[in-house]
Coordinates of C-alpha atoms and ligand atoms in Angstrom, one line a residue:
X159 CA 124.1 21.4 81.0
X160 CA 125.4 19.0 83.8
X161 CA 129.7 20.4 83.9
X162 CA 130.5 17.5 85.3
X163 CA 128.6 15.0 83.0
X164 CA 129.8 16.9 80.0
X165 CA 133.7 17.2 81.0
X166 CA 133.5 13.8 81.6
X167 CA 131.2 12.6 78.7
X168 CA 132.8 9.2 77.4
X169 CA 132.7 10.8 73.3
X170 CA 135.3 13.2 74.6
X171 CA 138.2 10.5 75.1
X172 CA 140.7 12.5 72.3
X173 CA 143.8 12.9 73.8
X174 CA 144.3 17.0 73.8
X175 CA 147.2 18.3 75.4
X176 CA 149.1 21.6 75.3
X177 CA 151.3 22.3 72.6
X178 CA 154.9 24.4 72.9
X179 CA 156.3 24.6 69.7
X180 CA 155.4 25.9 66.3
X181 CA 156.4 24.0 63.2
X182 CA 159.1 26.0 61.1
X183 CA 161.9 24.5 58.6
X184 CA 160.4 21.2 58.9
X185 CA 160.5 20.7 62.3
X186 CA 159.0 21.4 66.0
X187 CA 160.7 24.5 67.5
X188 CA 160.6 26.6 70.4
X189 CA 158.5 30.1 69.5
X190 CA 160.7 33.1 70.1
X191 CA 157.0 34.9 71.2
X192 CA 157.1 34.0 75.2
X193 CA 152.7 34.4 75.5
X194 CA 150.2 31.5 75.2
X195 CA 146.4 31.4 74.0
X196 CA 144.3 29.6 76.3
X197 CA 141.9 26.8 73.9
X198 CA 138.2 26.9 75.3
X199 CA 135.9 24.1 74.8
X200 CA 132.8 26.2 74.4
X201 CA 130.5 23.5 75.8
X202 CA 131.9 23.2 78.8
X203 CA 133.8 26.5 78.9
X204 CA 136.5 24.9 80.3
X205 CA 140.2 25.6 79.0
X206 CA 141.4 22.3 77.2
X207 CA 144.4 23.7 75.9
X208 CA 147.4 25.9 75.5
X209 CA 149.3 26.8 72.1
X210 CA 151.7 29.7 71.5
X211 CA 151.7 32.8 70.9
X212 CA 154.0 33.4 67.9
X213 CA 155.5 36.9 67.3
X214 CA 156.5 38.4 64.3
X215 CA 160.2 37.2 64.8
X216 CA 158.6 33.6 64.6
X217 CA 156.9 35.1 61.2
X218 CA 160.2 36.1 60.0
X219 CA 162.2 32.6 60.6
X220 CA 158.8 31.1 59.3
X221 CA 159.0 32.7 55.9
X222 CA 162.6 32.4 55.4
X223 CA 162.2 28.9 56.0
X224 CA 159.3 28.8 53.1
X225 CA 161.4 31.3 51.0
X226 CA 164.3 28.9 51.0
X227 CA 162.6 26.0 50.7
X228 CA 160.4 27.6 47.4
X229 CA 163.4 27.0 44.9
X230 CA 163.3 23.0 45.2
X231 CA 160.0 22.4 46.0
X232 CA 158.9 24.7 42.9
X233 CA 161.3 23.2 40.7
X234 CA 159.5 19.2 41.3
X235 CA 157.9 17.4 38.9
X236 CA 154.1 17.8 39.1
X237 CA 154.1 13.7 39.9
X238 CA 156.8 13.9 43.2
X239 CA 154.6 16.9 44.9
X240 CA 151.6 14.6 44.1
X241 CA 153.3 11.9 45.9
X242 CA 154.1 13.9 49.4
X243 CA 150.1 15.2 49.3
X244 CA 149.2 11.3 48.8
X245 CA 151.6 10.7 51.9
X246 CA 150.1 14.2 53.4
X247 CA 146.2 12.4 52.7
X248 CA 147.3 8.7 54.2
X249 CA 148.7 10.6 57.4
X250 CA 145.9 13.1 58.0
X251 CA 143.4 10.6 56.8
X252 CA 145.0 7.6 60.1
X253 CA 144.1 10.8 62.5
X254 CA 140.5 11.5 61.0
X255 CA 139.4 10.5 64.1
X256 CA 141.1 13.1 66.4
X257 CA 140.2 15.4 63.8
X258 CA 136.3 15.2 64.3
X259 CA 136.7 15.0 68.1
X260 CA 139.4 17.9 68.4
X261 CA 137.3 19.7 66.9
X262 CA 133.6 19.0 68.5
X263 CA 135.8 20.0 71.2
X264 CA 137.1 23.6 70.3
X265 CA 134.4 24.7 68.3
X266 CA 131.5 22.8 69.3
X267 CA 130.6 20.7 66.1
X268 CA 128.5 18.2 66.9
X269 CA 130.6 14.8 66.8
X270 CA 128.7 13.4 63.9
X271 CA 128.7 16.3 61.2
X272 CA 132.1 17.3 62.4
X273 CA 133.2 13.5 61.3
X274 CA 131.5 14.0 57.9
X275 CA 132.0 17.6 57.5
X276 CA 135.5 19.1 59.6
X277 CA 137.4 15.8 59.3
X278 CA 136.0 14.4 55.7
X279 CA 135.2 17.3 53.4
X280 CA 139.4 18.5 53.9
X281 CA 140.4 14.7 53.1
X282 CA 138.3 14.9 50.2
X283 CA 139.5 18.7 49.3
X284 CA 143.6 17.1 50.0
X285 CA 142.7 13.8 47.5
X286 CA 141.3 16.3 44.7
X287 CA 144.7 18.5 45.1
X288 CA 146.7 14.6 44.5
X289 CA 145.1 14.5 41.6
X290 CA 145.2 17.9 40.5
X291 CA 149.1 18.1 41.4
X292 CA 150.4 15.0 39.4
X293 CA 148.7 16.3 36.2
X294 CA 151.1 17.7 33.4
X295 CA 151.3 21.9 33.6
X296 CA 148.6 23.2 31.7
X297 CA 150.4 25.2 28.9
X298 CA 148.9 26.1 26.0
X299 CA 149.7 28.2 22.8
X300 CA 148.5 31.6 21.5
X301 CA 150.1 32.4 18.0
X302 CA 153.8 32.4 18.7
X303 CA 153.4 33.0 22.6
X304 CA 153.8 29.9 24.7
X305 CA 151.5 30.4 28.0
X306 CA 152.9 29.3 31.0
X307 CA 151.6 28.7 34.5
X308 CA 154.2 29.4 37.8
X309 CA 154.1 29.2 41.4
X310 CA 153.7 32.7 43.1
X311 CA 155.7 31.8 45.8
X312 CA 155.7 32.2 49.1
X313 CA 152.0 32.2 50.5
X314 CA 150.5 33.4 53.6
X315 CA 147.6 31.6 54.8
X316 CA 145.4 33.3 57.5
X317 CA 142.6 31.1 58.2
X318 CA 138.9 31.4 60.9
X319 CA 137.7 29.2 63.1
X320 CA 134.5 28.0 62.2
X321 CA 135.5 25.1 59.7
X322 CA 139.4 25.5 60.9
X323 CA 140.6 22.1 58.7
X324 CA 138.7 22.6 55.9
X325 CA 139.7 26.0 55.3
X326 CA 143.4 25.6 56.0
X327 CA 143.4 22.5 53.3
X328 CA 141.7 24.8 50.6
X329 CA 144.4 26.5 51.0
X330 CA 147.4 24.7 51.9
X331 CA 146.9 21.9 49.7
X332 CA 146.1 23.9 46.2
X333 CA 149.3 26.2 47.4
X334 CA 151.6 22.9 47.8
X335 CA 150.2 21.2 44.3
X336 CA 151.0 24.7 42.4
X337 CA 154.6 24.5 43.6
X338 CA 154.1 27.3 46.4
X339 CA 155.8 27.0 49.8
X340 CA 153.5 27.9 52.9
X341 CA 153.4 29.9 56.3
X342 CA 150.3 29.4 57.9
X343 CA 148.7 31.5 60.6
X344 CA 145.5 29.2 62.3
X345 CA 142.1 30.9 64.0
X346 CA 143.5 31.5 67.7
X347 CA 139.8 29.9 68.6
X348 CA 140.5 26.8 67.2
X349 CA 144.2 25.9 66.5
X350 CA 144.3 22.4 67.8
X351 CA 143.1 21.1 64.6
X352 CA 145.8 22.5 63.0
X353 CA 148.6 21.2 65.3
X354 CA 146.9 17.7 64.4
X355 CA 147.7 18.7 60.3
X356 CA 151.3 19.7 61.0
X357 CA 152.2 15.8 62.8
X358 CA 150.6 14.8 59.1
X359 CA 153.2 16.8 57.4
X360 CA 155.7 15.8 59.7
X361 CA 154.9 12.1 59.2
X362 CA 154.7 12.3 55.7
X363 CA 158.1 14.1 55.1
X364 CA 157.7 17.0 53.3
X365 CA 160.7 18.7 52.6
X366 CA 161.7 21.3 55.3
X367 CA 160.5 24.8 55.2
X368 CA 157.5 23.8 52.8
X369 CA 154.7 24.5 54.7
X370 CA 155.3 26.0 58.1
X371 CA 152.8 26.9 61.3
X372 CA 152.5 30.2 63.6
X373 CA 150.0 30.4 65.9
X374 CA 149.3 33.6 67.5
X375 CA 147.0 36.4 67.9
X376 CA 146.0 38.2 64.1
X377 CA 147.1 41.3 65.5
X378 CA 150.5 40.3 65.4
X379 CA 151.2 37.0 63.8
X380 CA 148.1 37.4 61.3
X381 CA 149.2 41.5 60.1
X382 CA 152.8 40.8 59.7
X383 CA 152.5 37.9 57.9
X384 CA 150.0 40.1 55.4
X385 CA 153.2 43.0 55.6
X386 CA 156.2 40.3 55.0
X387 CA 158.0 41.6 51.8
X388 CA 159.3 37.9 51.5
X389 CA 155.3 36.7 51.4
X390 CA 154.0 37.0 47.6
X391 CA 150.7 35.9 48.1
X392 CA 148.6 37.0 50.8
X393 CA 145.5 34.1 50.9
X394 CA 142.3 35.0 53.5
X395 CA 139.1 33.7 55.2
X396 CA 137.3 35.9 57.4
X397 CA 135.5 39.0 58.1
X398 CA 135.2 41.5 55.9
X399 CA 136.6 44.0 58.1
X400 CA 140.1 42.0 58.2
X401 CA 140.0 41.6 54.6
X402 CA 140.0 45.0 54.1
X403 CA 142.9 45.5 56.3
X404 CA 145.1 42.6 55.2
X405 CA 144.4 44.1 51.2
X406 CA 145.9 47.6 52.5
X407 CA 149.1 45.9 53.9
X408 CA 149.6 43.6 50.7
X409 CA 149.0 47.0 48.6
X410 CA 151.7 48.5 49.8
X411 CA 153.9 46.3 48.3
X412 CA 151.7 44.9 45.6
X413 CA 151.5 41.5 46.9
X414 CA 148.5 39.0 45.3
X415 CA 145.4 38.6 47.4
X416 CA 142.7 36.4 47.2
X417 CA 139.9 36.7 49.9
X418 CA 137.2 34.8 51.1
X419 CA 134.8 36.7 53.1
X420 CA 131.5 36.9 54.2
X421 CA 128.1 36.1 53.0
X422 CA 124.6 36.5 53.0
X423 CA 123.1 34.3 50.9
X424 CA 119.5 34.1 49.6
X425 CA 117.2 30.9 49.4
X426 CA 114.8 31.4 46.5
X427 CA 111.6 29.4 46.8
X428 CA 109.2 30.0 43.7
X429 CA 105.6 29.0 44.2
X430 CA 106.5 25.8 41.9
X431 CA 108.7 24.3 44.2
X432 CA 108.8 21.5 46.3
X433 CA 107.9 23.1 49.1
X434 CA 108.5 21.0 52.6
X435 CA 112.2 19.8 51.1
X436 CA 113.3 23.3 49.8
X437 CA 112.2 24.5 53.2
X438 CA 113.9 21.5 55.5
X439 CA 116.5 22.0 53.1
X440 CA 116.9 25.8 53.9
X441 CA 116.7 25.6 57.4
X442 CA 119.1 22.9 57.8
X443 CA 121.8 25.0 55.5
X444 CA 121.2 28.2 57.5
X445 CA 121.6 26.0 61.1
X446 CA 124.6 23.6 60.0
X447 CA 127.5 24.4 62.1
X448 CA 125.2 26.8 64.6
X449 CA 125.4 28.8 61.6
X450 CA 128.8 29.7 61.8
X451 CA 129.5 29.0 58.1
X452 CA 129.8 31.8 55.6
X453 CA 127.7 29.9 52.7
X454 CA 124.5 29.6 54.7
X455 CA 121.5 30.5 53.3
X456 CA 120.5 32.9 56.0
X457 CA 117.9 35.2 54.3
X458 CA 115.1 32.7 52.8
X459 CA 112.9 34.1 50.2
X460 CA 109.1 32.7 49.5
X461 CA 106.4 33.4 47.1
X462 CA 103.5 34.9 48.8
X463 CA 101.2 32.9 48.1
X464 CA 103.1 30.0 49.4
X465 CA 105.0 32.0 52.2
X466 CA 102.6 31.0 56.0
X467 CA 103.2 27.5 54.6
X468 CA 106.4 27.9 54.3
X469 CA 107.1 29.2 58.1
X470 CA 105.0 26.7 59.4
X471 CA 107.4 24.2 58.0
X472 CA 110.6 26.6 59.3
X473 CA 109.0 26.5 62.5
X474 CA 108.9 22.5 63.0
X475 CA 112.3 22.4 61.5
X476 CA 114.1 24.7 63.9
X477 CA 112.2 23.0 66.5
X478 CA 113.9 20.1 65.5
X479 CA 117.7 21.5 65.6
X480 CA 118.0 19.7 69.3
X481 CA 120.8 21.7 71.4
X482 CA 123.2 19.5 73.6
X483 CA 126.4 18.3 73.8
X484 CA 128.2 18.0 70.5
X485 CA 129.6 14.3 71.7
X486 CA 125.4 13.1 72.4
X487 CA 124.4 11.2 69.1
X488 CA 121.1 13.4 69.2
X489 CA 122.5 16.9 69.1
X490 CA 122.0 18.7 65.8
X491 CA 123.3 22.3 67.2
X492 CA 125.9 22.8 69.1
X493 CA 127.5 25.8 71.1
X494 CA 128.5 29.0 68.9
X495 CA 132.6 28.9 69.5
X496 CA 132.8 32.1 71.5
X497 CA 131.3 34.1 74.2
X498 CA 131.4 37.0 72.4
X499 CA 130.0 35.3 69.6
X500 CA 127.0 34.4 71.6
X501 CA 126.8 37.7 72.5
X502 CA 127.1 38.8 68.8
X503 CA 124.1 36.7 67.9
X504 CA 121.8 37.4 70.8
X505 CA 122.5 41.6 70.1
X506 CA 121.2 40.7 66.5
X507 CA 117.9 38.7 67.3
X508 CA 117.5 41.7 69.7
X509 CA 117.7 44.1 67.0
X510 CA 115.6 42.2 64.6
X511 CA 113.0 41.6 67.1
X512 CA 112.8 45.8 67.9
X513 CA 112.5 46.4 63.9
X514 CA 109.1 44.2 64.1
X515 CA 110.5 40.7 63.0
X516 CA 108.0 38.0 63.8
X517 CA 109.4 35.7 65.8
X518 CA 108.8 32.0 64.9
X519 CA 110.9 29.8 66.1
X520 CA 113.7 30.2 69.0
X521 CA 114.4 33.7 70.1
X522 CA 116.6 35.1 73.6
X523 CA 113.5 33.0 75.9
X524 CA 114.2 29.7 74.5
X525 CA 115.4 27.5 76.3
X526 CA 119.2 26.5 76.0
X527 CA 121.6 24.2 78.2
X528 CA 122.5 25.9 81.3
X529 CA 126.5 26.1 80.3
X530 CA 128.2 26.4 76.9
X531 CA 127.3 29.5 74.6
X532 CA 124.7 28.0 73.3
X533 CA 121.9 30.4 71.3
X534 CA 118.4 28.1 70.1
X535 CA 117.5 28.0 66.2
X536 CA 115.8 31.0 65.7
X537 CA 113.7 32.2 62.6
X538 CA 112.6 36.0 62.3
X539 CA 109.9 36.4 59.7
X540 CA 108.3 39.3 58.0
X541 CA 112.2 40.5 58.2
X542 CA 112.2 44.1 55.9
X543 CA 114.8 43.3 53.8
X544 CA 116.8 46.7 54.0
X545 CA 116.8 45.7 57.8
X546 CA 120.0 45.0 60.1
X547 CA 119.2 41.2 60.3
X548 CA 118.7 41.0 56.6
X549 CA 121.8 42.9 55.9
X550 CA 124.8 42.0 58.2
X551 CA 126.2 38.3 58.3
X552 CA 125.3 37.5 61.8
X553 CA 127.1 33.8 61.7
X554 CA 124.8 32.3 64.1
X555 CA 121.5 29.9 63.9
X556 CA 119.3 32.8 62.8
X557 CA 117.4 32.1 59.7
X558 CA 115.3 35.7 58.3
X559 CA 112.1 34.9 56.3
X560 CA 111.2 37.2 53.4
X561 CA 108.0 37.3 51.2
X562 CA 108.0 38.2 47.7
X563 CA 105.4 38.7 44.7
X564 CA 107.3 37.6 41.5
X565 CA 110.7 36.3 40.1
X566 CA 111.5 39.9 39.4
X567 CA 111.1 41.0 42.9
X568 CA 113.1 37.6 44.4
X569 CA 115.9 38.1 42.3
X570 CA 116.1 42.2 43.7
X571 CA 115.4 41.5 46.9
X572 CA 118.7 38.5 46.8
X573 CA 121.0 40.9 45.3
X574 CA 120.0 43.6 47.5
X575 CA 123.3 42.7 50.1
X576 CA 126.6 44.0 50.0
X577 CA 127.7 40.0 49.8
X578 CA 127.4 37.3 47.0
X579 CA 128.6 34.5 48.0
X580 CA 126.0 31.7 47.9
X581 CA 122.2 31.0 47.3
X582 CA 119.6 28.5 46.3
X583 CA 116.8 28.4 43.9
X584 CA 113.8 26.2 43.7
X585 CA 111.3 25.3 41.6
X586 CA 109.1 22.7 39.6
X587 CA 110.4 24.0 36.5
X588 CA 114.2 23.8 36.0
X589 CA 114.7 26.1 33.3
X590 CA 112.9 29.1 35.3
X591 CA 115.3 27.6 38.2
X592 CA 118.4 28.3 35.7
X593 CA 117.0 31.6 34.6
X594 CA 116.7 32.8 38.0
X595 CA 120.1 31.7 39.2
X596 CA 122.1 33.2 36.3
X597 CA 120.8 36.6 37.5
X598 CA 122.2 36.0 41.5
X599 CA 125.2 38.2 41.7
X600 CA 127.1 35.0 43.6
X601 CA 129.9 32.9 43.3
X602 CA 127.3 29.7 43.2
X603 CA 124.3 28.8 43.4
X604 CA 122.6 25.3 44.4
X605 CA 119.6 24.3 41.9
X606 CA 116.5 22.0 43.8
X607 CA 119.4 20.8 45.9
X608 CA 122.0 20.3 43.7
X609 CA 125.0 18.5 45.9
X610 CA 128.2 20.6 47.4
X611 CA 130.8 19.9 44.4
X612 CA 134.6 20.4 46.0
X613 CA 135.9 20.6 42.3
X614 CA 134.1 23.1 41.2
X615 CA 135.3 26.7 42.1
X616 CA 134.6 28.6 45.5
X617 CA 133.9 32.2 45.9
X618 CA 132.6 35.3 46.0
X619 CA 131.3 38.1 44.0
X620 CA 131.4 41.7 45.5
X621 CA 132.5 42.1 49.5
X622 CA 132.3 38.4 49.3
X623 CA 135.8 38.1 48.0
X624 CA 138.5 38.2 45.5
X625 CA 139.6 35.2 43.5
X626 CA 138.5 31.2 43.7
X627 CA 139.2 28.2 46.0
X628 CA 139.3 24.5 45.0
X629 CA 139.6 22.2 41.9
X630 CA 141.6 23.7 39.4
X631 CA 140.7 27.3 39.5
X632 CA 142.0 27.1 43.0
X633 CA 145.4 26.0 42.5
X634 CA 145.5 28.5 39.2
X635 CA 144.9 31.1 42.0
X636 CA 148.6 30.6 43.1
X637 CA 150.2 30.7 39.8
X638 CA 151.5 33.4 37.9
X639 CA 151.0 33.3 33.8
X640 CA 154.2 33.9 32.0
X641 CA 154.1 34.5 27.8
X642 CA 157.0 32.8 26.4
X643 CA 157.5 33.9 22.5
X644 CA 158.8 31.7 20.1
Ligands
NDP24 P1 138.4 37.5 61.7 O1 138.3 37.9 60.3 O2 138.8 38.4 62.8 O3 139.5 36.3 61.8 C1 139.9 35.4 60.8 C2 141.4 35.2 60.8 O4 142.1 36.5 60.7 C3 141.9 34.7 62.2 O5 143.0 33.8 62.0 C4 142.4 35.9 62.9 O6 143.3 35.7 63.9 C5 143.0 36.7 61.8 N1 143.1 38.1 62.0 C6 142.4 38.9 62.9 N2 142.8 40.2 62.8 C7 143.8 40.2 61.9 C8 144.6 41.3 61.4 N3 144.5 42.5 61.9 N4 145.6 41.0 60.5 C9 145.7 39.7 60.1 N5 145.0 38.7 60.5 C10 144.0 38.9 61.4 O7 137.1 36.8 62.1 P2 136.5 36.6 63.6 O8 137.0 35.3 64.1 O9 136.8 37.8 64.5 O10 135.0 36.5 63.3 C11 134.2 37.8 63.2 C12 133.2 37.7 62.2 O11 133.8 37.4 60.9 C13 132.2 36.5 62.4 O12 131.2 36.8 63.2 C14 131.7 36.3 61.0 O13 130.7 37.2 60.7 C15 132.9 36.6 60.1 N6 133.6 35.4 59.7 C16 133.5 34.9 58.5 C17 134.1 33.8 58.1 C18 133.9 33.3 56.7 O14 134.2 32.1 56.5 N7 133.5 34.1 55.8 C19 134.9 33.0 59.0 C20 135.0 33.6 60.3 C21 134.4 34.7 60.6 P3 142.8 35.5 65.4 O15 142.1 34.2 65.5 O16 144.0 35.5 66.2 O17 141.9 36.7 65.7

């Protein structure tokens, strides 16, 4: 890629400057931490930004600003929090804009999905939470027990990078409609976004200490929020790995936890199916977002009989996911958001390539602009499915291709992963569809393409996670259940 051309490419006209302050008790103050993060554009691998680096004294005023602030925001009617997130939605919704382009610019979304996806989807996610908040408490009656729900309290929110509104708002806005007060800690990769979502709650006048920001490394910012005795709820997406270690710091002073975590989800296509859209369909899920997103259906499972068809379709497909500049109208993949991401995903094609994948489309060769960290759309068949690249979430644009010779064996081979998170089925006959979804140990599972529903719960069975995000089960998730006998 041309530097120059790209650096100066008229779609990247958002106005992105450093930052200096972190948002605590309602308003913009100076972080006691003294370091900064640098904020890479990783298409042009040029630093666009600095925020700062919090420290765990900026963690402390942060929660005693949330821990204050919990009492009166707790004690609202269900209608007046509903009326600061519909101030919260006509805020964020005037900057939608700088939204999408912020972040095409620190992650490397291309322009047009991150308008519909990064910028749209969390709008959509805030206006469910409106609705959700103003509705009366759901209380109900068992015998003589009155069955109350209450906010937790104070939650920290530890969010990643790779849809960095999105998953702060599944968080953030079911926390504020339950009655919780927030601290949140943003990915250090992408934290502009977030900055944009803190002049929304500025402008829309939630009461101080609310919902606060720290930026800063996870290390510091990220483990002591997860250690605070003043946090009650601990809320997470990310690796596995820090899942585990933010559960071990909540333990010790049994705080909630709910985590979203990896995935390795499974595409089942039976020999019924429509076979060219469940494939396009499969490869353009594995490949959204470079494959940075913990839903994809990365591991895609054909009938035999059907299965060289089936990779002859992958392969035009992936052809088709046209690398380039995320602000060009033509670009369908952009840059992964980190060198050592790139690095990540090239060691795994590597690896699958040495344990005798076939490779069909894309691979380390391909060709890939010249600057950025960009890795092609590559699909490994014949992929053993005990294998590295069939096992690990590799959160890049590698799609592995798995034969199999009966329902029996599809739904084994799906379940054989440490994850559940996601998957697909499809077939001609929507019953067997059903029957062969019920028995996907995931938290969902799309039917012949059934649409992305934000009310409907989010969330994962085994390593995938613990508890649910979005609609109503996701703002239940930050309530406690209190029996009141009469
Ligand atoms: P991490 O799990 O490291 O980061 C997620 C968040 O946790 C970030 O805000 C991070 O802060 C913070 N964090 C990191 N270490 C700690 C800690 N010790 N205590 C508390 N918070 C911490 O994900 P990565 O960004 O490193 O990505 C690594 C891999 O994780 C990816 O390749 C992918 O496989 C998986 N992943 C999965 C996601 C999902 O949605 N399921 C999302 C992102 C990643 P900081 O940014 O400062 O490091």
């Amino acid at each position: 890629m041309d530097l120059a051309a790209a650096a100066t490419h008229p779609g990247r006209t958002t106005p992105i400057a450093d930052r200096t302050q972190l948002f605590i008790g309602g308003r913009w103050t100076a972080p006691h931490g003294t370091g900064v993060i640098a904020v890479e554009d990783p298409t042009t691998e040029q630093v666009i930004a600095h925020v700062p680096a919090g420290d765990t004294v900026d963690v402390d005023r942060a929660v005693a600003a949330a821990k204050a602030a919990f009492g009166p925001w707790s004690a609202l009617a269900p209608a007046e929090r509903a009326a600061f997130l519909d101030r919260l939605h006509a805020a964020l919704s005037a900057r939608a804009e700088d939204v999408a382009a912020t972040v095409a610019r620190e992650l490397g979304t291309p322009l047009r999905i991150a308008t519909k996806v990064q910028a749209g989807l969390p709008l959509t996610v805030l206006r469910s939470y409106v609705e959700l908040a103003g509705q009366p408490e759901s209380t109900h009656t068992v015998g003589n027990s009155l069955i109350v729900g209450e906010p937790v309290g104070v939650v920290g929110a530890i969010t990643p990078w790779n849809y960095p509104l999105h998953q702060i708002m599944a968080k953030v806005a079911g926390a504020l409609a339950a009655g919780c007060t927030v601290v949140l800690k943003p990915a250090d990769l992408t934290p502009l976004v977030a900055y944009l979502l803190f002049d929304a709650i500025e402008e829309a006048g939630l009461p101080a200490g609310v919902a606060n920001l720290v930026t800063g490394p996870g290390s510091v910012v990220g483990s002591a929020i997860a250690a605070h005795p003043d946090v009650d709820m601990v809320s997470f997406t990310g690796s596995t790995a820090v899942g585990a270690r933010i559960s071990h710091l909540a333990a010790d002073r049994i705080a909630r936890v709910a985590l979203e975590l990896g995935g390795k989800s499974a595409n089942v296509i039976l020999e019924d199916a429509d076979l060219p859209r469940a494939v396009k369909t499969g490869v353009a899920n594995a490949f959204l977002n470079s494959g940075q997103t913990c839903t994809a259906w990365t591991r895609m499972l054909v009938h035999r009989p059907r299965y060289e068809e089936a990779l002859a379709i992958a392969a035009e497909a992936a052809a088709g996911q046209t690398l380039g500049d995320p602000f060009d109208r033509g670009t369908r993949l952009g840059p992964l958001a980190s060198a050592a991401q790139r690095e990540t995903v090239r060691g795994y094609i590597a690896q699958g390539l040495a344990d005798g994948a076939r490779l069909i489309a894309g691979g380390l060769d391909a060709p890939v602009p010249d600057r950025g960290h960009f890795v092609a759309a590559t699909v490994l068949a014949d992929v053993d499915p005990d294998s590295t690249v069939a096992q690990e979430e590799i959160f890049g644009p590698v799609l592995v291709v798995i034969p199999f010779d009966s329902d029996e064996e599809a739904v084994a081979i799906a379940n054989n992963s440490r994850y559940g998170l996601a998957g697909a089925v499809w077939s001609g006959d929507e019953d067997r569809a059903l029957a062969v979804a019920r028995r996907l140990r995931t938290g969902a599972v799309d039917v012949n393409g059934g649409a992305f529903n934000p009310l409907a719960p989010f969330g994962g069975f085994k390593q995938s996670g613990i508890g649910r995000e979005l609609g109503r089960h996701g703002l239940d998730e930050f309530l406690e259940t209190k029996a009141i006998q009469r």
